[in-house]
XYZ file of C-alpha atoms in Angstrom:
490
model
C 39.943 144.484 96.731
C 41.594 142.424 98.922
C 45.019 143.012 100.150
C 47.486 139.754 99.757
C 49.941 139.465 102.575
C 53.587 139.631 101.215
C 54.523 136.318 103.595
C 51.619 134.489 102.045
C 52.641 135.451 98.576
C 56.320 134.579 98.966
C 55.131 131.130 100.176
C 53.057 130.705 97.249
C 55.735 131.427 94.954
C 58.184 128.861 96.493
C 55.157 126.474 96.341
C 55.119 126.938 92.521
C 58.891 126.800 92.309
C 58.680 123.387 93.936
C 56.098 122.240 91.698
C 57.709 123.253 88.626
C 61.230 121.496 89.842
C 59.188 118.232 90.810
C 57.651 118.135 87.418
C 61.305 118.763 85.885
C 62.665 115.872 87.803
C 60.048 113.469 86.624
C 60.637 114.529 83.382
C 64.351 114.285 83.181
C 64.836 111.891 85.914
C 68.801 112.760 87.362
C 69.785 113.883 84.073
C 70.848 117.160 84.015
C 71.481 119.536 80.966
C 75.417 120.468 79.901
C 76.931 123.668 78.587
C 76.845 121.893 75.063
C 73.191 121.981 75.136
C 72.993 125.692 75.428
C 75.982 126.442 73.350
C 74.723 124.827 70.374
C 71.640 126.687 69.601
C 73.509 129.980 70.579
C 76.110 129.306 68.046
C 73.419 128.495 65.421
C 71.555 131.716 66.201
C 74.601 133.684 66.222
C 75.616 132.472 62.716
C 71.853 132.877 61.317
C 71.749 136.408 62.500
C 75.023 137.311 61.149
C 74.172 135.910 57.923
C 70.944 137.868 57.709
C 72.472 140.935 58.829
C 75.348 140.970 56.398
C 73.650 139.229 53.442
C 75.940 136.089 53.619
C 74.277 133.003 52.792
C 77.281 130.822 53.500
C 77.187 131.580 57.180
C 73.406 130.096 57.265
C 74.794 127.322 55.282
C 77.308 126.350 57.762
C 74.945 126.314 60.594
C 72.573 124.211 58.748
C 74.585 120.833 59.895
C 75.425 121.868 63.588
C 71.400 122.632 63.920
C 70.579 118.952 62.303
C 73.194 117.425 64.777
C 71.608 119.291 67.746
C 68.125 118.267 66.657
C 69.071 114.542 66.329
C 71.091 114.498 69.514
C 67.723 115.596 71.226
C 65.452 112.889 69.550
C 68.293 110.314 70.496
C 68.487 111.682 74.121
C 64.709 112.131 74.727
C 63.818 108.590 75.120
C 66.356 107.797 77.934
C 65.169 110.896 79.791
C 63.554 109.676 83.210
C 65.360 106.364 82.981
C 67.618 105.199 86.067
C 71.341 106.528 85.712
C 74.489 104.309 85.467
C 75.493 103.616 89.165
C 78.791 102.228 90.119
C 79.754 99.605 92.933
C 83.062 98.910 93.671
C 84.524 95.917 95.670
C 88.017 94.550 96.865
C 89.005 91.071 95.702
C 89.896 89.098 98.568
C 92.072 86.719 96.778
C 94.364 89.211 95.724
C 94.421 91.374 98.943
C 97.920 91.838 100.609
C 99.323 93.821 103.190
C 99.266 96.915 101.245
C 97.707 96.159 97.511
C 94.811 94.659 96.172
C 92.677 94.326 93.076
C 89.510 96.449 92.892
C 86.827 95.447 90.819
C 84.067 97.864 89.621
C 80.575 97.102 88.222
C 78.619 99.825 86.458
C 75.030 98.878 86.047
C 72.678 100.766 83.568
C 75.083 101.776 80.484
C 72.871 100.463 77.939
C 71.142 103.688 77.673
C 74.481 105.898 77.398
C 77.171 106.846 75.207
C 80.072 106.274 77.623
C 80.492 106.206 81.433
C 83.489 107.875 83.193
C 84.389 105.801 86.603
C 86.937 106.905 89.017
C 89.597 104.267 89.798
C 92.381 103.728 92.337
C 95.958 104.012 91.525
C 99.437 102.847 92.766
C 100.449 105.231 95.451
C 97.797 107.635 94.630
C 94.884 106.811 96.839
C 91.191 105.801 96.035
C 90.749 108.285 93.289
C 93.944 107.880 91.257
C 92.567 108.181 87.669
C 89.495 108.400 85.542
C 88.495 105.406 83.116
C 86.167 105.691 80.584
C 83.651 102.639 79.730
C 81.493 102.617 76.476
C 78.078 102.348 76.661
C 75.386 100.034 74.855
C 75.685 97.095 77.276
C 73.608 96.371 80.420
C 76.575 96.544 82.543
C 80.279 97.070 82.344
C 83.406 96.165 84.366
C 86.764 98.015 85.261
C 89.533 96.129 87.264
C 92.638 98.125 88.647
C 95.149 97.662 91.144
C 95.445 99.793 94.505
C 98.843 99.844 96.406
C 99.523 102.183 99.425
C 102.140 102.646 102.073
C 99.912 103.450 104.583
C 98.670 101.250 107.471
C 95.446 100.981 109.300
C 92.019 102.120 108.244
C 92.236 103.342 104.613
C 89.916 104.120 102.133
C 90.300 101.943 99.122
C 88.003 102.947 96.301
C 85.390 105.596 95.757
C 83.475 105.089 92.501
C 82.461 108.510 91.482
C 80.878 108.018 87.985
C 79.858 110.550 85.542
C 77.477 109.009 82.396
C 77.128 111.161 79.340
C 74.329 111.129 76.705
C 74.603 111.529 73.019
C 76.896 114.211 72.006
C 77.261 115.332 75.406
C 73.880 117.241 76.016
C 73.065 115.547 78.989
C 75.064 114.044 82.069
C 74.239 112.203 85.233
C 75.674 110.357 87.919
C 77.442 110.787 91.403
C 80.437 113.015 90.558
C 81.745 113.566 93.912
C 79.473 111.780 96.577
C 79.998 107.967 95.856
C 80.086 105.743 98.864
C 83.775 104.879 99.493
C 84.975 101.608 100.390
C 87.762 100.946 103.051
C 89.868 98.361 104.379
C 92.116 97.503 107.141
C 95.501 97.658 105.975
C 98.090 95.768 107.983
C 101.424 97.347 108.436
C 104.141 96.130 106.283
C 106.710 93.653 107.447
C 110.578 94.770 107.057
C 113.392 92.098 106.728
C 115.751 92.802 110.241
C 117.898 90.448 111.931
C 116.725 89.110 115.288
C 118.255 90.645 118.541
C 120.915 88.753 119.682
C 120.480 87.896 123.131
C 123.174 86.731 126.112
C 122.453 83.392 128.018
C 118.924 83.669 129.453
C 116.663 81.494 131.549
C 114.184 79.766 129.317
C 112.665 76.635 128.425
C 114.085 73.350 127.353
C 114.241 74.075 123.696
C 114.542 77.195 121.558
C 117.292 78.934 119.571
C 119.231 80.768 122.351
C 121.886 79.541 124.923
C 120.718 79.406 128.361
C 122.295 79.262 131.606
C 121.367 75.534 132.534
C 123.503 72.693 131.734
C 121.665 70.197 129.544
C 121.364 69.335 125.490
C 122.698 72.035 123.306
C 124.979 73.299 121.107
C 127.308 75.542 123.341
C 130.231 73.560 124.500
C 131.188 74.261 128.367
C 133.885 71.809 129.230
C 134.987 68.176 128.723
C 134.667 65.345 131.869
C 135.387 61.605 131.635
C 133.038 59.281 130.927
C 130.511 58.004 133.426
C 128.199 55.369 133.506
C 124.722 56.675 132.298
C 126.082 58.893 129.539
C 124.894 58.478 126.005
C 127.409 57.695 123.351
C 126.699 60.401 121.141
C 128.090 62.785 123.577
C 131.329 61.201 123.682
C 134.196 63.290 122.291
C 136.187 61.048 119.719
C 138.908 63.438 119.109
C 139.768 63.567 122.781
C 139.554 60.072 123.051
C 141.843 59.425 119.977
C 144.485 62.037 121.705
C 144.249 60.420 125.244
C 142.938 56.909 124.700
C 140.225 57.633 127.394
C 136.523 58.362 126.984
C 135.530 62.014 127.414
C 131.827 63.515 127.267
C 130.946 66.860 126.236
C 129.250 69.355 129.048
C 126.902 71.704 127.062
C 124.343 74.302 127.974
C 120.860 73.664 126.799
C 119.185 75.610 124.319
C 116.066 77.720 125.403
C 113.569 79.953 123.785
C 113.159 83.570 124.614
C 109.924 85.294 125.653
C 109.730 88.687 124.192
C 107.448 91.490 125.524
C 107.367 94.313 122.982
C 105.831 97.449 124.565
C 104.596 100.609 122.962
C 104.826 104.232 124.021
C 102.001 106.223 122.893
C 102.340 108.788 125.254
C 104.087 110.977 122.728
C 103.706 111.700 119.128
C 105.969 113.506 117.015
C 105.437 114.115 113.242
C 107.668 116.376 110.797
C 106.203 119.796 110.393
C 103.590 119.787 107.540
C 104.155 122.503 104.992
C 101.872 125.600 105.555
C 99.571 126.297 102.881
C 100.016 129.411 100.623
C 97.990 132.504 101.508
C 96.893 134.864 99.104
C 96.145 134.720 95.104
C 99.872 134.903 94.262
C 101.112 132.681 97.039
C 98.658 130.110 95.614
C 99.797 130.554 92.015
C 103.619 130.243 93.004
C 102.721 127.164 94.935
C 100.665 125.526 92.051
C 103.436 126.318 89.690
C 106.036 124.723 92.069
C 103.693 121.271 92.524
C 103.496 121.609 88.480
C 107.492 121.864 88.193
C 107.978 119.075 90.794
C 105.406 116.694 89.254
C 106.713 117.124 85.838
C 110.435 116.796 87.103
C 109.207 113.266 88.640
C 107.729 112.190 85.505
C 110.866 112.910 83.382
C 112.974 111.092 86.384
C 110.863 108.412 86.270
C 111.287 107.685 82.558
C 115.208 108.331 82.211
C 115.896 106.335 85.564
C 113.231 104.418 87.201
C 115.484 102.611 90.072
C 116.545 106.365 91.187
C 112.998 107.797 90.784
C 111.775 105.064 93.244
C 114.434 105.573 95.625
C 113.691 109.238 95.703
C 110.127 108.795 96.288
C 110.928 106.280 99.356
C 113.086 108.886 100.753
C 110.326 111.652 100.617
C 107.756 108.810 102.315
C 110.530 108.166 104.782
C 110.873 111.841 105.739
C 106.940 112.320 106.126
C 106.562 109.424 108.505
C 105.910 110.052 112.184
C 106.942 108.440 115.556
C 103.960 106.377 115.244
C 104.847 105.082 112.204
C 108.349 104.126 113.241
C 107.142 102.381 116.254
C 104.470 100.229 114.217
C 107.321 99.367 111.616
C 110.031 98.405 114.344
C 107.225 96.239 116.262
C 106.184 94.483 112.889
C 109.834 93.672 111.820
C 110.998 92.759 115.088
C 108.256 90.325 116.047
C 108.430 88.740 112.561
C 112.240 88.178 112.955
C 111.954 86.587 116.745
C 108.998 84.576 115.699
C 110.694 83.025 112.781
C 113.545 81.460 114.729
C 110.835 79.971 117.320
C 110.681 82.527 120.212
C 107.405 83.704 121.981
C 106.178 87.178 121.148
C 103.576 89.423 122.642
C 102.854 92.996 122.510
C 101.074 95.763 124.811
C 100.564 99.360 125.039
C 102.207 100.831 127.977
C 99.470 103.722 128.052
C 95.376 103.818 128.351
C 93.442 102.311 127.144
C 95.899 99.290 127.323
C 95.781 96.613 124.575
C 97.538 93.259 125.333
C 98.492 90.375 122.842
C 99.845 87.404 124.882
C 102.812 85.872 123.860
C 102.682 83.334 121.327
C 104.474 81.521 118.415
C 103.974 81.144 114.725
C 102.639 83.152 111.613
C 98.831 83.473 113.268
C 100.574 85.282 116.140
C 102.565 87.640 113.861
C 99.019 88.249 112.327
C 97.541 88.938 115.629
C 100.131 91.448 116.238
C 100.012 93.223 112.915
C 95.797 93.420 113.187
C 96.517 95.086 116.696
C 98.842 97.362 115.296
C 96.659 98.447 112.523
C 93.976 99.446 115.115
C 96.323 101.658 116.869
C 95.120 105.129 117.230
C 97.238 108.159 116.167
C 96.773 110.101 119.267
C 98.274 110.770 122.833
C 97.381 108.719 125.871
C 98.441 108.864 129.516
C 101.146 106.123 130.498
C 100.633 103.427 133.100
C 102.924 102.701 135.778
C 105.248 99.670 135.161
C 103.509 97.326 137.623
C 100.338 97.679 135.936
C 101.850 96.313 132.525
C 101.570 92.813 133.938
C 105.050 91.480 132.785
C 105.955 88.064 133.768
C 109.336 86.962 135.203
C 112.007 86.394 132.675
C 110.400 88.308 129.732
C 112.648 90.300 127.420
C 111.289 93.832 127.331
C 111.742 95.808 123.950
C 110.860 99.154 124.553
C 109.710 101.056 121.311
C 109.363 105.019 122.211
C 110.524 108.345 121.068
C 112.175 108.776 124.442
C 111.942 112.584 124.922
C 110.156 112.642 128.157
C 111.267 111.731 131.798
C 108.469 109.155 132.088
C 110.029 107.066 129.193
C 113.447 106.689 130.739
C 112.039 105.850 134.136
C 109.938 103.140 132.776
C 113.147 101.746 131.225
C 115.246 101.733 134.392
C 112.363 100.333 136.426
C 111.945 97.520 134.051
C 115.771 96.801 134.220
C 115.584 97.047 138.199
C 112.968 94.357 138.109
C 115.485 92.003 136.391
C 114.110 92.239 132.714
C 116.601 92.263 129.988
C 115.604 95.559 127.951
C 116.192 96.891 124.623
C 114.908 100.241 123.571
C 113.987 101.155 120.204
C 114.123 104.782 119.647
C 111.564 105.656 117.158
C 112.060 109.501 117.198
C 111.828 110.802 113.356
C 115.015 112.771 113.588
C 115.547 112.873 109.720
C 112.264 114.338 108.860
C 111.914 116.901 111.855
C 115.502 118.330 111.065
C 114.416 118.969 107.413
C 111.491 120.839 108.659
C 112.712 122.960 111.223
C 112.485 126.661 111.459
C 115.587 128.887 112.650
C 113.714 129.453 116.027
C 113.252 125.884 116.554
C 117.153 124.732 115.741
C 118.286 126.035 119.291
C 115.731 124.064 121.119
C 116.261 120.864 119.012
C 119.980 120.966 119.949
C 119.518 121.010 123.272
C 116.877 117.945 123.068
C 119.402 116.479 121.251
C 122.054 116.779 123.668
C 119.854 115.757 126.517
C 118.442 112.519 124.998
C 121.842 111.145 123.816
C 123.222 112.009 127.635
C 120.569 109.924 128.836
C 120.502 106.960 126.253
C 124.468 106.822 127.053
C 123.647 106.150 130.864
C 121.172 103.395 129.496
C 123.969 101.811 127.316
C 126.088 101.836 130.700
C 123.633 100.247 132.769
C 123.812 97.363 130.115
C 120.548 98.302 128.455
C 120.527 98.134 124.343
C 119.509 100.979 122.293
C 118.598 101.052 118.619
C 118.030 104.289 116.353
C 115.261 103.189 113.987
C 115.381 106.477 112.072
C 118.999 105.708 111.269
C 118.690 102.892 109.690
C 121.736 100.216 109.327
C 119.872 97.993 111.790
C 122.453 95.058 111.521
C 125.270 97.225 112.296
C 123.394 98.847 115.358
C 122.573 95.252 116.612
C 126.274 94.190 117.045
C 126.737 97.249 119.535
C 123.577 96.023 121.069
C 124.790 92.395 121.430
C 128.033 93.832 122.906
C 126.117 96.188 125.391
C 123.965 93.232 126.726
C 126.803 90.690 126.930
C 128.495 93.429 129.400
C 125.578 93.301 131.698
C 125.658 92.364 135.017
C 123.032 89.403 135.925
């Protein structure tokens, strides 16, 4: 009698189990049994057993319809076992694709052998899996259409068509429940409506929306002089002629275009503190209850006052934004404002690796800037020295930075020393960080705020305008910026 080796016996058992599972897959395909498949015969056996044990025939009679329904569902499900399972694919409608919204079309193939199919659809502001849509079976394919809307920018997952198909009476299910391939799109940052930065007299081209220091044809009157041969008649000041009976011509300064170079400081990154997850069973239960209360409160407020609810959601989103979000929003807003009035606008990142969008005009230039902003990575980088920024003489520098490091202030001072007109856009998320500060961090924040305000006041004294993007009220701040820039010594 030969003795069987234990490892070889285990290998034989595993081989037999694989063969059984392979035959089962060949028989059932991707379909799998649900709890209803086991509960129905269990209830039937329980009712029949109780009826026979207690001598009550009514329990056996009540179990008869359930047993007949279970058998009928098995007979109806048997033909579709081993067939292909429903598969869902999603695509974004190019015609409706905007800066932060799009229509998503989901097509489900193979629904002729199922009772219904549930497919995950994106929602408005709720991500790629916002809601589950149920489609009836009986047809070779079904189509669902939904709208996707988000406040994010950059590469964003738009849809993930997780699907689940069910057979008759739900005895068998199939489909990709959580592992469907996701579809993402590059979402361009939204453009906020802000006025352009009012600039003093500049040195620029011969046409534009700003006053230059060069005499010529323009709209800014300097003085009057007597008419001389060669002057154009349209330059004659007829009111002065009516008063003095002598011809006088207007002397004006030519209108010029401005060339802005918007510089991004990605050497520092600040975001409001995230809420720490709860630890422990009781803490998790309390956190879940709090989320449920907030959700119910939001639904009630949305039903009572939709405008107030929308404002509350906007405030929450604003409190969660990082310094990079404020930087991207500020760049897109000021680039759009100056491009609309005919200025030349460019963009560069003052960190490694450096990305440059050369100055240009028009709507396509705005699209180039927004596309470059959407590809900006959410990480810190080392700042480049100002000589390596490749700024050209006469460019107006718009410096977007949280302004928390000595390098940021030094870069602003060096740009001003090189003769550039500089405007600083402070993108530190002050409101969100203050709301999430702990007691131990409050003192450190006070010291940082005092130091920042002192340095920013020094910049204003040197004729450098400062805009706090997080505070809002950009129009009022631009009035102060114009006053500071006009007092700058040229």
